[in-house]
Amino acid sequence: MTNFSNALIIGAPGGIGGAIADRLESQGMKVTRLSRSSKPPIDFADETGLAAAAEALRTKAPYDLVLLASGILHSDDFGPEKSWKMLEKSALEQVFLVNTIGPMLAARHFLPLMPRKGRSVFAALSARVGSITDNRLGGWYGYRASKAALNQFIRTLSIELGRTHEDLVALALHPGTVDTDLSEPFQGNVPDGKLFTPDYSAEKLIAVMREATSADSGKHIDWAGEEVHP
């Protein structure tokens, strides 16, 4: 198991991202939190702002952990689609921006702040529903597709980074069903004992990231340390 010394959490105000940042700080690690309200602020819709934030943090680098903890399933304007008849361009654009495009652009701008040698982890929160082989219920078109695309990005990224960054592990993480704003409208369907607190999920995910090896790079790993198959 490897401890981290300097972490960058993107999406830290969120339930899971904030809980991970809090836990790492309580263990004596340096943590930088980025969000739309942080200083510097970031917004996935503003790539210029992402570049500026990365430049502003250069003096705090290198980061041996970069975690992308942002995600969206629904908003006041839309919810997850139950049918293809509910697909709307504006909702799909927002879901893919936050769940896929934003993390990809964040990788472009923040990976240069990670070490080329020595163990480090670049991780993004994904979801089991992004698994194609595990899709038995259908629905949630945009969310499923955006997370499947994120998983493919992490896999592809891991191949390239394997050539350039010694011992950097790229991971997609499934946190379980966590008691956050994202899951709140759907918690009635969660089996007893399977709705996790943000702190519990954070504890498990930190352990997964610490224990991951180069053999795990590119995989989608759940909170229990098990691989979620594509």
Coordinates of C-alpha atoms in Angstrom, one line a residue:
M1 CA 0.0 0.0 0.0
T2 CA 1.3 3.4 -1.0
N3 CA 0.4 6.7 0.7
F4 CA -0.1 9.9 -1.3
S5 CA 1.6 13.1 -0.3
N6 CA 0.1 15.7 -2.6
A7 CA -3.4 15.3 -4.0
L8 CA -5.5 17.4 -6.4
I9 CA -9.2 16.8 -6.1
I10 CA -11.4 18.2 -8.9
G11 CA -15.0 18.4 -7.9
A12 CA -14.2 18.5 -4.2
P13 CA -17.5 20.2 -3.0
G14 CA -19.3 17.1 -4.2
G15 CA -20.2 14.5 -1.6
I16 CA -17.7 11.9 -2.6
G17 CA -14.9 14.2 -3.8
G18 CA -15.3 16.3 -0.6
A19 CA -15.2 13.3 1.6
I20 CA -12.0 12.0 -0.1
A21 CA -10.4 15.4 0.3
D22 CA -11.4 15.5 4.0
R23 CA -10.0 12.0 4.7
L24 CA -6.7 12.7 3.0
E25 CA -6.3 16.0 4.9
S26 CA -7.1 14.3 8.2
Q27 CA -4.3 11.8 7.4
G28 CA -1.8 14.7 7.1
M29 CA -1.6 14.9 3.3
K30 CA -1.6 18.1 1.2
V31 CA -4.8 18.5 -0.7
T32 CA -5.8 21.1 -3.3
R33 CA -9.5 21.3 -4.1
L34 CA -10.8 22.6 -7.4
S35 CA -14.4 23.5 -8.3
R36 CA -16.4 26.4 -9.8
S37 CA -16.2 28.2 -6.4
S38 CA -12.5 27.5 -5.7
K39 CA -9.5 29.8 -6.1
P40 CA -8.6 29.4 -8.9
P41 CA -12.0 28.4 -10.2
I42 CA -12.6 25.8 -12.9
D43 CA -15.6 25.1 -15.2
F44 CA -15.5 22.3 -17.7
A45 CA -17.3 24.5 -20.2
D46 CA -14.4 26.9 -20.0
E47 CA -11.2 25.3 -21.3
T48 CA -9.3 28.6 -21.0
G49 CA -10.1 28.6 -17.3
L50 CA -8.9 25.0 -17.0
A51 CA -5.5 25.9 -18.5
A52 CA -5.2 29.0 -16.3
A53 CA -6.0 26.9 -13.2
A54 CA -3.3 24.4 -14.1
E55 CA -0.8 27.1 -14.6
A56 CA -1.7 28.7 -11.3
L57 CA -1.1 25.3 -9.5
R58 CA 2.2 24.6 -11.2
T59 CA 4.2 25.8 -8.1
K60 CA 2.3 23.2 -5.9
A61 CA 3.2 20.3 -8.2
P62 CA 4.0 17.5 -8.6
Y63 CA 0.7 15.8 -7.6
D64 CA 1.0 12.1 -7.0
L65 CA -2.8 11.8 -6.9
V66 CA -5.2 13.6 -9.3
L67 CA -8.9 12.6 -8.8
L68 CA -11.8 13.8 -11.0
A69 CA -14.8 13.6 -8.8
S70 CA -17.4 15.6 -10.8
G71 CA -20.5 13.9 -12.2
I72 CA -24.1 14.6 -13.3
L73 CA -27.1 12.3 -13.7
H74 CA -29.9 14.8 -13.5
S75 CA -30.6 18.5 -12.9
D76 CA -33.6 20.8 -12.4
D77 CA -34.1 20.7 -16.1
F78 CA -33.7 17.0 -17.0
G79 CA -33.6 13.5 -15.6
P80 CA -32.2 10.2 -16.7
E81 CA -34.1 8.9 -19.8
K82 CA -36.4 6.0 -19.4
S83 CA -36.8 5.7 -23.2
W84 CA -35.1 6.7 -26.4
K85 CA -38.2 8.9 -26.9
M86 CA -36.9 11.2 -24.1
L87 CA -33.5 11.9 -25.6
E88 CA -32.8 15.6 -25.9
K89 CA -29.7 17.4 -27.3
S90 CA -29.3 19.9 -24.5
A91 CA -29.4 17.3 -21.8
L92 CA -27.0 15.0 -23.6
E93 CA -24.6 17.8 -24.1
Q94 CA -24.6 18.7 -20.4
V95 CA -24.2 15.1 -19.3
F96 CA -21.3 14.4 -21.7
L97 CA -19.6 17.7 -20.8
V98 CA -19.5 16.9 -17.1
N99 CA -19.0 13.2 -17.2
T100 CA -16.7 12.7 -20.3
I101 CA -15.5 15.9 -22.0
G102 CA -14.6 17.7 -18.8
P103 CA -12.5 14.9 -17.4
M104 CA -10.7 14.5 -20.8
L105 CA -9.8 18.2 -20.9
A106 CA -8.8 18.1 -17.3
A107 CA -6.4 15.3 -18.1
R108 CA -4.9 17.4 -20.9
H109 CA -4.2 20.3 -18.6
F110 CA -3.4 18.6 -15.2
L111 CA -1.5 15.5 -16.2
P112 CA 1.6 17.8 -16.8
L113 CA 1.5 18.5 -13.1
M114 CA 2.1 14.8 -12.3
P115 CA 5.5 13.1 -12.0
R116 CA 6.9 11.1 -14.8
K117 CA 8.7 8.8 -12.4
G118 CA 7.5 7.4 -9.1
R119 CA 4.1 5.9 -8.2
S120 CA 1.1 8.2 -8.9
V121 CA -2.6 7.7 -9.6
F122 CA -4.8 9.6 -12.1
A123 CA -8.4 8.5 -11.3
A124 CA -12.0 9.5 -12.3
L125 CA -15.3 8.6 -10.7
S126 CA -17.3 6.4 -13.0
A127 CA -20.3 4.1 -12.5
R128 CA -21.2 0.5 -12.9
V129 CA -24.0 1.5 -15.2
G130 CA -21.3 2.5 -17.7
S131 CA -20.5 -1.2 -18.2
I132 CA -21.9 -2.5 -21.5
T133 CA -21.9 -6.2 -20.5
D134 CA -23.6 -5.4 -17.2
N135 CA -26.5 -3.4 -18.8
R136 CA -29.6 -5.5 -18.1
L137 CA -32.2 -2.9 -17.4
G138 CA -31.7 -0.3 -20.2
G139 CA -32.7 3.3 -19.7
W140 CA -30.4 6.1 -18.5
Y141 CA -29.1 6.5 -22.0
G142 CA -27.0 9.6 -21.6
Y143 CA -25.5 8.7 -18.3
R144 CA -24.7 5.2 -19.3
A145 CA -23.1 6.3 -22.6
S146 CA -21.1 9.1 -21.0
K147 CA -19.6 6.8 -18.3
A148 CA -18.9 4.1 -20.9
A149 CA -17.0 6.8 -22.9
L150 CA -15.2 7.8 -19.7
N151 CA -14.1 4.2 -19.1
Q152 CA -12.8 4.0 -22.7
F153 CA -10.9 7.2 -22.2
I154 CA -9.2 5.9 -19.0
R155 CA -8.3 2.7 -20.8
T156 CA -6.8 4.5 -23.8
L157 CA -5.0 7.0 -21.5
S158 CA -3.4 4.2 -19.5
I159 CA -1.8 2.8 -22.7
E160 CA -0.2 6.0 -23.6
L161 CA 0.9 6.9 -20.1
G162 CA 2.4 3.4 -19.8
R163 CA 5.0 4.6 -22.3
T164 CA 5.7 8.0 -20.8
H165 CA 5.0 7.9 -17.0
E166 CA 6.8 5.2 -15.0
D167 CA 4.4 3.8 -12.4
L168 CA 1.5 6.1 -13.1
V169 CA -1.8 4.2 -12.6
A170 CA -4.9 5.4 -14.4
L171 CA -8.2 4.2 -12.9
A172 CA -12.0 4.6 -13.4
L173 CA -13.6 4.1 -10.0
H174 CA -17.1 2.9 -9.1
P175 CA -18.0 4.3 -5.7
G176 CA -21.1 2.3 -5.1
T177 CA -24.5 4.0 -4.5
V178 CA -23.7 6.9 -2.2
D179 CA -26.0 9.2 -0.3
T180 CA -25.5 12.3 -2.4
D181 CA -27.6 14.7 -4.4
L182 CA -26.9 12.6 -7.5
S183 CA -28.5 9.5 -6.1
E184 CA -31.1 11.0 -3.8
P185 CA -34.1 10.7 -6.2
F186 CA -33.4 7.0 -6.8
Q187 CA -32.5 5.7 -3.3
G188 CA -35.8 4.0 -2.8
N189 CA -34.6 1.2 -5.1
V190 CA -31.3 0.6 -3.2
P191 CA -31.2 -2.7 -1.2
D192 CA -30.7 -2.5 2.5
G193 CA -27.0 -1.9 3.4
K194 CA -26.1 -0.8 -0.1
L195 CA -26.5 2.9 0.3
F196 CA -23.1 4.2 1.5
T197 CA -22.3 7.4 3.3
P198 CA -19.8 9.6 1.4
D199 CA -17.2 9.0 4.1
Y200 CA -17.5 5.2 3.8
S201 CA -17.2 5.3 0.0
A202 CA -14.2 7.7 0.4
E203 CA -12.5 5.3 2.8
K204 CA -12.9 2.4 0.4
L205 CA -11.9 4.3 -2.7
I206 CA -8.7 5.7 -1.1
A207 CA -7.8 2.1 -0.2
V208 CA -8.4 1.0 -3.8
M209 CA -6.2 3.8 -5.1
R210 CA -3.4 3.1 -2.6
E211 CA -3.3 -0.6 -3.4
A212 CA -3.6 -0.4 -7.2
T213 CA -0.6 -1.5 -9.2
S214 CA 0.5 -1.0 -12.8
A215 CA -1.4 -4.2 -13.7
D216 CA -4.6 -2.3 -12.7
S217 CA -4.0 0.7 -14.9
G218 CA -6.8 1.3 -17.4
K219 CA -9.3 -0.8 -15.4
H220 CA -12.7 0.2 -13.9
I221 CA -12.5 -0.8 -10.2
D222 CA -15.3 -0.7 -7.7
W223 CA -15.3 0.3 -4.1
A224 CA -14.5 -3.2 -3.0
G225 CA -11.5 -3.5 -5.2
E226 CA -13.2 -5.7 -7.8
E227 CA -12.9 -5.0 -11.5
V228 CA -16.1 -3.9 -13.3
H229 CA -16.0 -5.5 -16.7
P230 CA -16.6 -3.3 -19.8

